[in-house]
Amino acid sequence: MADKVALITGASSGFGLLTSIELAKAGFRVVATMRDLGRRNRLDQAVAAAGVAAKIEVRALDVTQFDAIQDFVDTVVRDYGQLDVLVNNAGFAVAGFAEDIKLDELRLQFETNFFGAVAMTKAALRTMRQQHSGHVIQVSSIAGLHGSVTVSSYSASKHALEGWSESLRLEVNSLGIKIVLVEPGAFQTDIWTRGAVMGEQATKQTSPNIQRSLRMRSTIEKLPKRDPIEVARLIAAIALNPNPKLRYLAGRDAKIQLAMKRILPWKWHEKLVANFLKIDQAT
Ligand SMILES: NC(=O)c1ccc[n+]([C@@H]2O[C@H](COP(=O)([O-])OP(=O)(O)OC[C@H]3O[C@@H](n4cnc5c(N)ncnc54)[C@H](OP(=O)(O)O)[C@@H]3O)[C@@H](O)[C@H]2O)c1
């Protein structure tokens, strides 16, 4: 029997890069995609170091090019004969107080983090339905379960992904298709630097939130961030699991945040967050 086939988005860095390697090491044939092949150097180096070159092919894919997605997935299926795992990993974070974020910036956030994952999933379902098998692993976030300061757009996009995926899972369980949400806390990847896009108004001195924003930025920079290999290994383990759960939290911080939200009265929770993030002052 041919090795199973995994398709992953956003493989130029972070979780996507590491997951591509872990899936290859686990025996999958991996189609690792990125929107700019000019950024493939890091992946190529990691592939060479891990000795998995024969298992990984790199292809160009921007998950917001919606008209091209079905053809892209069908071509992978034609070339490899099957599609066993889709990892919807591509994502970035719009940052800034909600008051300062333009609707267009919020829409852009959804285009990648929500509609990109939806379009990829819908394109894969056709094949997975025929196969009567397949895993779709959505890289969500603790922010998909828990709102937080300056990440309203990101959090909204991940909440949307959570609700959509939870519903879809109910619809496709009986077709043999497993929908899974991975919810990491803070991990050291490019999302904290290159992948964090400040809202245009949020950085202006005219923003009514500028002082709070600057205080928040230094708090966020100091947050401890874990080794992303933990998430890559978790995703590979889920891909190998014939009967995965709906949700997997990753990281102690994610587990603590969710427990606090569930256990504490919401007003206490708000006070703790405001004190920790120093956003209780109006300016
Ligand atoms: N790191 C964390 O703490 C954390 C926590 C929770 C959830 N997550 C989620 O984990 C996922 C991966 O992020 P990461 O932390 O590994 O950050 P990362 O290193 O910045 O990786 C993000 C990847 O997404 C790609 N991407 C962005 N927009 C894209 C598009 N339109 N089409 C295709 N690819 C696109 C980026 O490509 P380019 O190289 O071309 O920019 C990059 O390869 C994201 O969904 C993120 O929300 C991260």
CSV table of C-alpha atoms and ligand atoms in Angstrom, one decimal:
chain,number,residue,atom,x,y,z
A,1,MET,CA,0.0,0.0,0.0
A,2,ALA,CA,1.3,3.5,-0.9
A,3,ASP,CA,2.3,5.8,2.0
A,4,LYS,CA,-0.4,8.2,3.1
A,5,VAL,CA,-0.5,11.7,1.7
A,6,ALA,CA,-0.5,14.9,3.7
A,7,LEU,CA,-1.1,18.4,2.4
A,8,ILE,CA,-0.1,21.4,4.6
A,9,THR,CA,-0.5,25.1,4.2
A,10,GLY,CA,1.9,27.8,5.4
A,11,ALA,CA,5.0,25.6,5.4
A,12,SER,CA,7.7,28.3,5.0
A,13,SER,CA,8.1,28.8,8.8
A,14,GLY,CA,6.9,27.9,12.3
A,15,PHE,CA,4.5,25.1,12.9
A,16,GLY,CA,4.0,24.5,9.2
A,17,LEU,CA,7.7,23.9,8.5
A,18,LEU,CA,8.2,21.7,11.5
A,19,THR,CA,5.0,19.7,10.9
A,20,SER,CA,6.0,19.0,7.3
A,21,ILE,CA,9.2,17.4,8.7
A,22,GLU,CA,7.4,15.5,11.5
A,23,LEU,CA,4.8,14.1,9.1
A,24,ALA,CA,7.6,13.0,6.7
A,25,LYS,CA,9.4,11.4,9.5
A,26,ALA,CA,6.1,9.6,10.5
A,27,GLY,CA,6.0,8.1,7.0
A,28,PHE,CA,3.7,10.4,5.1
A,29,ARG,CA,4.3,11.8,1.6
A,30,VAL,CA,4.0,15.5,2.3
A,31,VAL,CA,3.0,18.3,-0.1
A,32,ALA,CA,4.3,21.3,1.8
A,33,THR,CA,2.9,24.5,0.4
A,34,MET,CA,3.8,28.2,0.8
A,35,ARG,CA,2.6,31.3,-1.0
A,36,ASP,CA,6.1,32.4,-2.0
A,37,LEU,CA,8.5,29.8,-3.1
A,38,GLY,CA,11.3,32.4,-2.7
A,39,ARG,CA,10.9,31.7,1.0
A,40,ARG,CA,11.5,27.9,0.8
A,41,ASN,CA,15.1,28.0,2.0
A,42,ARG,CA,14.5,27.4,5.7
A,43,LEU,CA,12.3,24.4,4.8
A,44,ASP,CA,14.8,23.0,2.3
A,45,GLN,CA,17.5,23.2,5.0
A,46,ALA,CA,15.4,21.5,7.6
A,47,VAL,CA,14.4,18.8,5.1
A,48,ALA,CA,18.0,18.1,4.2
A,49,ALA,CA,19.0,18.0,7.9
A,50,ALA,CA,16.2,15.5,8.7
A,51,GLY,CA,17.1,13.4,5.6
A,52,VAL,CA,13.4,13.4,4.4
A,53,ALA,CA,13.9,15.0,0.9
A,54,ALA,CA,12.3,11.9,-0.8
A,55,LYS,CA,9.2,12.4,1.3
A,56,ILE,CA,8.5,16.1,0.8
A,57,GLU,CA,7.5,18.1,-2.3
A,58,VAL,CA,7.1,21.9,-2.0
A,59,ARG,CA,4.4,23.6,-4.1
A,60,ALA,CA,3.2,27.2,-4.3
A,61,LEU,CA,-0.2,28.0,-2.7
A,62,ASP,CA,-1.8,31.1,-1.4
A,63,VAL,CA,-4.9,30.1,0.6
A,64,THR,CA,-6.6,33.4,-0.3
A,65,GLN,CA,-6.5,32.6,-4.0
A,66,PHE,CA,-9.9,31.0,-3.7
A,67,ASP,CA,-10.5,30.4,-7.4
A,68,ALA,CA,-7.4,28.3,-7.7
A,69,ILE,CA,-7.9,26.1,-4.6
A,70,GLN,CA,-10.1,23.3,-5.9
A,71,ASP,CA,-7.8,22.8,-8.9
A,72,PHE,CA,-4.8,22.8,-6.7
A,73,VAL,CA,-6.2,20.1,-4.4
A,74,ASP,CA,-7.5,18.0,-7.3
A,75,THR,CA,-4.0,18.2,-8.9
A,76,VAL,CA,-2.4,16.9,-5.7
A,77,VAL,CA,-4.9,14.0,-5.6
A,78,ARG,CA,-4.3,13.2,-9.3
A,79,ASP,CA,-0.5,13.3,-8.8
A,80,TYR,CA,-0.5,11.3,-5.5
A,81,GLY,CA,-3.6,9.2,-5.9
A,82,GLN,CA,-5.1,10.0,-2.6
A,83,LEU,CA,-5.3,12.7,0.2
A,84,ASP,CA,-5.3,11.5,3.7
A,85,VAL,CA,-4.5,14.5,5.8
A,86,LEU,CA,-5.0,18.2,5.3
A,87,VAL,CA,-3.4,20.6,7.8
A,88,ASN,CA,-4.8,24.1,7.6
A,89,ASN,CA,-2.0,25.9,9.2
A,90,ALA,CA,-1.5,29.2,7.2
A,91,GLY,CA,-2.3,32.2,9.3
A,92,PHE,CA,-1.2,35.6,10.6
A,93,ALA,CA,-2.4,38.0,13.3
A,94,VAL,CA,-3.9,41.5,12.9
A,95,ALA,CA,-3.0,43.3,16.1
A,96,GLY,CA,-4.3,46.5,17.8
A,97,PHE,CA,-7.2,47.6,20.0
A,98,ALA,CA,-10.5,46.7,18.3
A,99,GLU,CA,-11.5,50.4,18.2
A,100,ASP,CA,-8.5,51.1,15.9
A,101,ILE,CA,-8.9,48.2,13.5
A,102,LYS,CA,-10.5,49.1,10.1
A,103,LEU,CA,-13.2,46.8,8.7
A,104,ASP,CA,-10.9,46.0,5.7
A,105,GLU,CA,-8.2,44.9,8.1
A,106,LEU,CA,-10.6,42.6,9.9
A,107,ARG,CA,-11.8,41.2,6.5
A,108,LEU,CA,-8.2,40.5,5.5
A,109,GLN,CA,-7.7,38.6,8.7
A,110,PHE,CA,-10.7,36.4,8.0
A,111,GLU,CA,-9.6,35.9,4.4
A,112,THR,CA,-6.6,33.9,5.5
A,113,ASN,CA,-7.4,32.5,8.9
A,114,PHE,CA,-11.0,31.6,8.3
A,115,PHE,CA,-12.0,31.6,4.6
A,116,GLY,CA,-8.6,30.1,3.5
A,117,ALA,CA,-9.1,27.2,5.8
A,118,VAL,CA,-12.7,26.8,4.8
A,119,ALA,CA,-11.9,26.8,1.1
A,120,MET,CA,-9.1,24.3,1.5
A,121,THR,CA,-11.3,22.0,3.6
A,122,LYS,CA,-14.2,22.2,1.1
A,123,ALA,CA,-11.8,21.4,-1.7
A,124,ALA,CA,-10.4,18.3,0.2
A,125,LEU,CA,-13.9,17.0,1.2
A,126,ARG,CA,-14.7,15.9,-2.4
A,127,THR,CA,-11.8,13.4,-2.3
A,128,MET,CA,-12.1,12.4,1.3
A,129,ARG,CA,-15.8,11.7,0.8
A,130,GLN,CA,-15.0,9.3,-2.1
A,131,GLN,CA,-12.2,7.7,0.0
A,132,HIS,CA,-14.5,7.5,3.0
A,133,SER,CA,-11.5,8.6,5.0
A,134,GLY,CA,-9.3,11.6,5.8
A,135,HIS,CA,-8.2,13.9,8.6
A,136,VAL,CA,-8.6,17.7,8.4
A,137,ILE,CA,-6.5,19.3,11.1
A,138,GLN,CA,-7.3,23.0,11.7
A,139,VAL,CA,-4.5,25.0,13.4
A,140,SER,CA,-6.7,27.2,15.6
A,141,SER,CA,-5.5,28.8,18.8
A,142,ILE,CA,-6.4,29.3,22.4
A,143,ALA,CA,-7.6,32.7,21.0
A,144,GLY,CA,-10.3,30.6,19.3
A,145,LEU,CA,-11.8,29.8,22.7
A,146,HIS,CA,-10.8,32.9,24.6
A,147,GLY,CA,-10.9,36.6,23.7
A,148,SER,CA,-8.0,38.8,24.6
A,149,VAL,CA,-6.7,42.3,24.4
A,150,THR,CA,-5.4,43.7,21.0
A,151,VAL,CA,-6.2,40.4,19.2
A,152,SER,CA,-9.9,40.8,18.6
A,153,SER,CA,-9.6,40.3,14.9
A,154,TYR,CA,-7.4,37.2,15.3
A,155,SER,CA,-9.5,35.9,18.0
A,156,ALA,CA,-12.7,36.4,16.0
A,157,SER,CA,-11.2,34.6,13.0
A,158,LYS,CA,-10.2,31.6,15.2
A,159,HIS,CA,-13.6,31.6,16.9
A,160,ALA,CA,-15.2,31.4,13.5
A,161,LEU,CA,-12.9,28.5,12.6
A,162,GLU,CA,-13.8,26.7,15.8
A,163,GLY,CA,-17.6,27.1,15.3
A,164,TRP,CA,-17.4,26.1,11.6
A,165,SER,CA,-15.2,23.1,12.3
A,166,GLU,CA,-17.2,21.9,15.3
A,167,SER,CA,-20.3,21.9,13.1
A,168,LEU,CA,-18.6,20.3,10.1
A,169,ARG,CA,-17.3,17.5,12.3
A,170,LEU,CA,-20.9,16.6,13.2
A,171,GLU,CA,-21.8,16.6,9.5
A,172,VAL,CA,-18.9,14.4,8.2
A,173,ASN,CA,-18.2,12.0,11.1
A,174,SER,CA,-20.4,9.4,9.4
A,175,LEU,CA,-18.5,9.8,6.1
A,176,GLY,CA,-15.3,8.6,7.8
A,177,ILE,CA,-13.8,12.1,7.8
A,178,LYS,CA,-12.2,13.4,11.0
A,179,ILE,CA,-12.2,17.2,11.7
A,180,VAL,CA,-9.8,18.2,14.5
A,181,LEU,CA,-8.9,21.5,16.1
A,182,VAL,CA,-5.5,22.2,17.5
A,183,GLU,CA,-5.4,25.1,20.0
A,184,PRO,CA,-1.9,26.2,20.8
A,185,GLY,CA,-0.9,28.8,23.4
A,186,ALA,CA,2.2,31.0,22.8
A,187,PHE,CA,5.0,29.3,20.8
A,188,GLN,CA,8.1,30.9,19.4
A,189,THR,CA,7.4,31.3,15.7
A,190,ASP,CA,7.4,34.2,13.2
A,191,ILE,CA,3.8,35.0,14.1
A,192,TRP,CA,5.0,37.3,16.9
A,193,THR,CA,7.2,39.3,14.5
A,194,ARG,CA,6.7,39.0,10.7
A,195,GLY,CA,3.3,37.5,11.1
A,196,ALA,CA,1.9,40.2,13.4
A,197,VAL,CA,0.4,43.0,11.4
A,198,MET,CA,-0.5,46.1,13.4
A,199,GLY,CA,-3.7,47.9,12.3
A,200,GLU,CA,-2.8,51.1,10.5
A,201,GLN,CA,-4.6,53.3,13.0
A,202,ALA,CA,-3.3,51.4,16.0
A,203,THR,CA,0.2,52.6,15.6
A,204,LYS,CA,-0.7,56.3,15.1
A,205,GLN,CA,-0.1,58.8,17.9
A,206,THR,CA,-3.7,60.0,17.2
A,207,SER,CA,-5.0,56.6,18.4
A,208,PRO,CA,-6.9,57.0,21.7
A,209,ASN,CA,-5.3,53.7,22.7
A,210,ILE,CA,-1.7,54.4,21.8
A,211,GLN,CA,-0.3,54.4,25.4
A,212,ARG,CA,-2.2,51.2,26.4
A,213,SER,CA,-1.0,49.8,23.1
A,214,LEU,CA,2.6,50.5,23.8
A,215,ARG,CA,2.3,49.0,27.3
A,216,MET,CA,0.6,45.9,25.8
A,217,ARG,CA,3.3,45.4,23.2
A,218,SER,CA,6.0,45.2,25.8
A,219,THR,CA,4.0,42.8,27.9
A,220,ILE,CA,3.4,40.6,24.9
A,221,GLU,CA,7.1,40.7,23.9
A,222,LYS,CA,7.9,39.4,27.4
A,223,LEU,CA,5.4,36.5,27.3
A,224,PRO,CA,7.2,33.1,27.6
A,225,LYS,CA,6.9,31.2,24.4
A,226,ARG,CA,7.4,27.5,24.0
A,227,ASP,CA,9.3,25.4,21.5
A,228,PRO,CA,7.0,24.9,18.4
A,229,ILE,CA,8.2,21.4,17.8
A,230,GLU,CA,5.7,20.4,20.6
A,231,VAL,CA,2.8,21.4,18.3
A,232,ALA,CA,4.4,19.8,15.2
A,233,ARG,CA,4.7,16.5,17.0
A,234,LEU,CA,1.1,16.8,18.3
A,235,ILE,CA,-0.2,17.3,14.8
A,236,ALA,CA,1.8,14.3,13.5
A,237,ALA,CA,0.4,12.2,16.3
A,238,ILE,CA,-3.2,13.3,15.5
A,239,ALA,CA,-2.6,12.5,11.8
A,240,LEU,CA,-1.6,9.0,12.8
A,241,ASN,CA,-4.5,8.6,15.2
A,242,PRO,CA,-7.5,6.8,13.5
A,243,ASN,CA,-9.9,8.2,16.0
A,244,PRO,CA,-8.8,11.7,17.1
A,245,LYS,CA,-10.7,14.0,19.5
A,246,LEU,CA,-12.3,17.2,18.3
A,247,ARG,CA,-10.0,19.5,20.3
A,248,TYR,CA,-6.4,19.4,21.4
A,249,LEU,CA,-5.0,22.2,23.5
A,250,ALA,CA,-1.2,22.7,23.2
A,251,GLY,CA,0.9,24.3,25.9
A,252,ARG,CA,0.5,24.9,29.6
A,253,ASP,CA,-0.5,28.5,29.1
A,254,ALA,CA,-3.4,27.5,26.9
A,255,LYS,CA,-4.6,25.0,29.4
A,256,ILE,CA,-4.4,27.5,32.3
A,257,GLN,CA,-6.2,30.2,30.3
A,258,LEU,CA,-9.0,27.9,29.4
A,259,ALA,CA,-9.3,26.6,33.0
A,260,MET,CA,-9.4,30.1,34.3
A,261,LYS,CA,-12.1,31.1,31.9
A,262,ARG,CA,-14.2,28.0,32.8
A,263,ILE,CA,-13.7,28.1,36.6
A,264,LEU,CA,-13.6,31.8,37.6
A,265,PRO,CA,-16.6,34.1,37.6
A,266,TRP,CA,-16.1,36.3,34.5
A,267,LYS,CA,-15.8,39.5,36.5
A,268,TRP,CA,-12.8,38.0,38.4
A,269,HIS,CA,-11.3,36.9,35.2
A,270,GLU,CA,-11.6,40.4,33.7
A,271,LYS,CA,-9.8,41.9,36.7
A,272,LEU,CA,-7.0,39.4,36.5
A,273,VAL,CA,-6.5,40.0,32.8
A,274,ALA,CA,-6.6,43.8,33.2
A,275,ASN,CA,-4.0,43.7,36.0
A,276,PHE,CA,-1.7,41.3,34.2
A,277,LEU,CA,-1.9,43.2,30.9
A,278,LYS,CA,-2.0,46.7,32.5
A,279,ILE,CA,-4.8,47.9,30.4
A,280,ASP,CA,-7.1,49.0,33.2
A,281,GLN,CA,-6.1,52.6,32.8
A,282,ALA,CA,-8.1,54.5,30.2
A,283,THR,CA,-5.0,55.8,28.4
B,1,LIG,N1,2.9,30.6,17.3
B,1,LIG,C1,1.9,30.7,18.2
B,1,LIG,O1,2.1,31.1,19.3
B,1,LIG,C2,0.5,30.3,17.7
B,1,LIG,C3,-0.4,30.1,18.7
B,1,LIG,C4,-1.7,29.7,18.3
B,1,LIG,C5,-2.0,29.5,17.0
B,1,LIG,N2,-1.0,29.7,16.0
B,1,LIG,C6,-1.4,29.4,14.6
B,1,LIG,O2,-0.4,28.6,14.0
B,1,LIG,C7,-0.5,28.8,12.6
B,1,LIG,C8,0.9,28.9,12.1
B,1,LIG,O3,1.5,30.0,12.6
B,1,LIG,P1,3.0,30.1,13.2
B,1,LIG,O4,2.9,30.4,14.6
B,1,LIG,O5,3.7,28.9,12.7
B,1,LIG,O6,3.6,31.4,12.5
B,1,LIG,P2,4.5,31.7,11.3
B,1,LIG,O7,5.8,31.1,11.5
B,1,LIG,O8,4.4,33.1,11.0
B,1,LIG,O9,3.8,30.8,10.1
B,1,LIG,C9,2.7,31.3,9.4
B,1,LIG,C10,2.7,30.7,8.0
B,1,LIG,O10,1.5,31.0,7.4
B,1,LIG,C11,1.8,31.5,6.1
B,1,LIG,N3,0.7,32.3,5.5
B,1,LIG,C12,0.3,33.5,5.9
B,1,LIG,N4,-0.7,33.9,5.0
B,1,LIG,C13,-0.8,33.0,4.0
B,1,LIG,C14,-1.6,32.8,2.9
B,1,LIG,N5,-2.5,33.8,2.5
B,1,LIG,N6,-1.4,31.7,2.1
B,1,LIG,C15,-0.5,30.8,2.5
B,1,LIG,N7,0.3,30.9,3.5
B,1,LIG,C16,0.1,31.9,4.3
B,1,LIG,C17,3.1,32.2,6.2
B,1,LIG,O11,3.7,32.4,4.9
B,1,LIG,P3,4.7,33.5,4.6
B,1,LIG,O12,6.1,33.0,5.0
B,1,LIG,O13,4.6,33.7,3.1
B,1,LIG,O14,4.4,34.7,5.3
B,1,LIG,C18,3.8,31.2,7.1
B,1,LIG,O15,4.4,30.2,6.4
B,1,LIG,C19,-1.3,30.0,12.3
B,1,LIG,O16,-2.6,29.6,11.9
B,1,LIG,C20,-1.4,30.7,13.7
B,1,LIG,O17,-2.6,31.4,13.9
B,1,LIG,C21,0.2,30.1,16.4
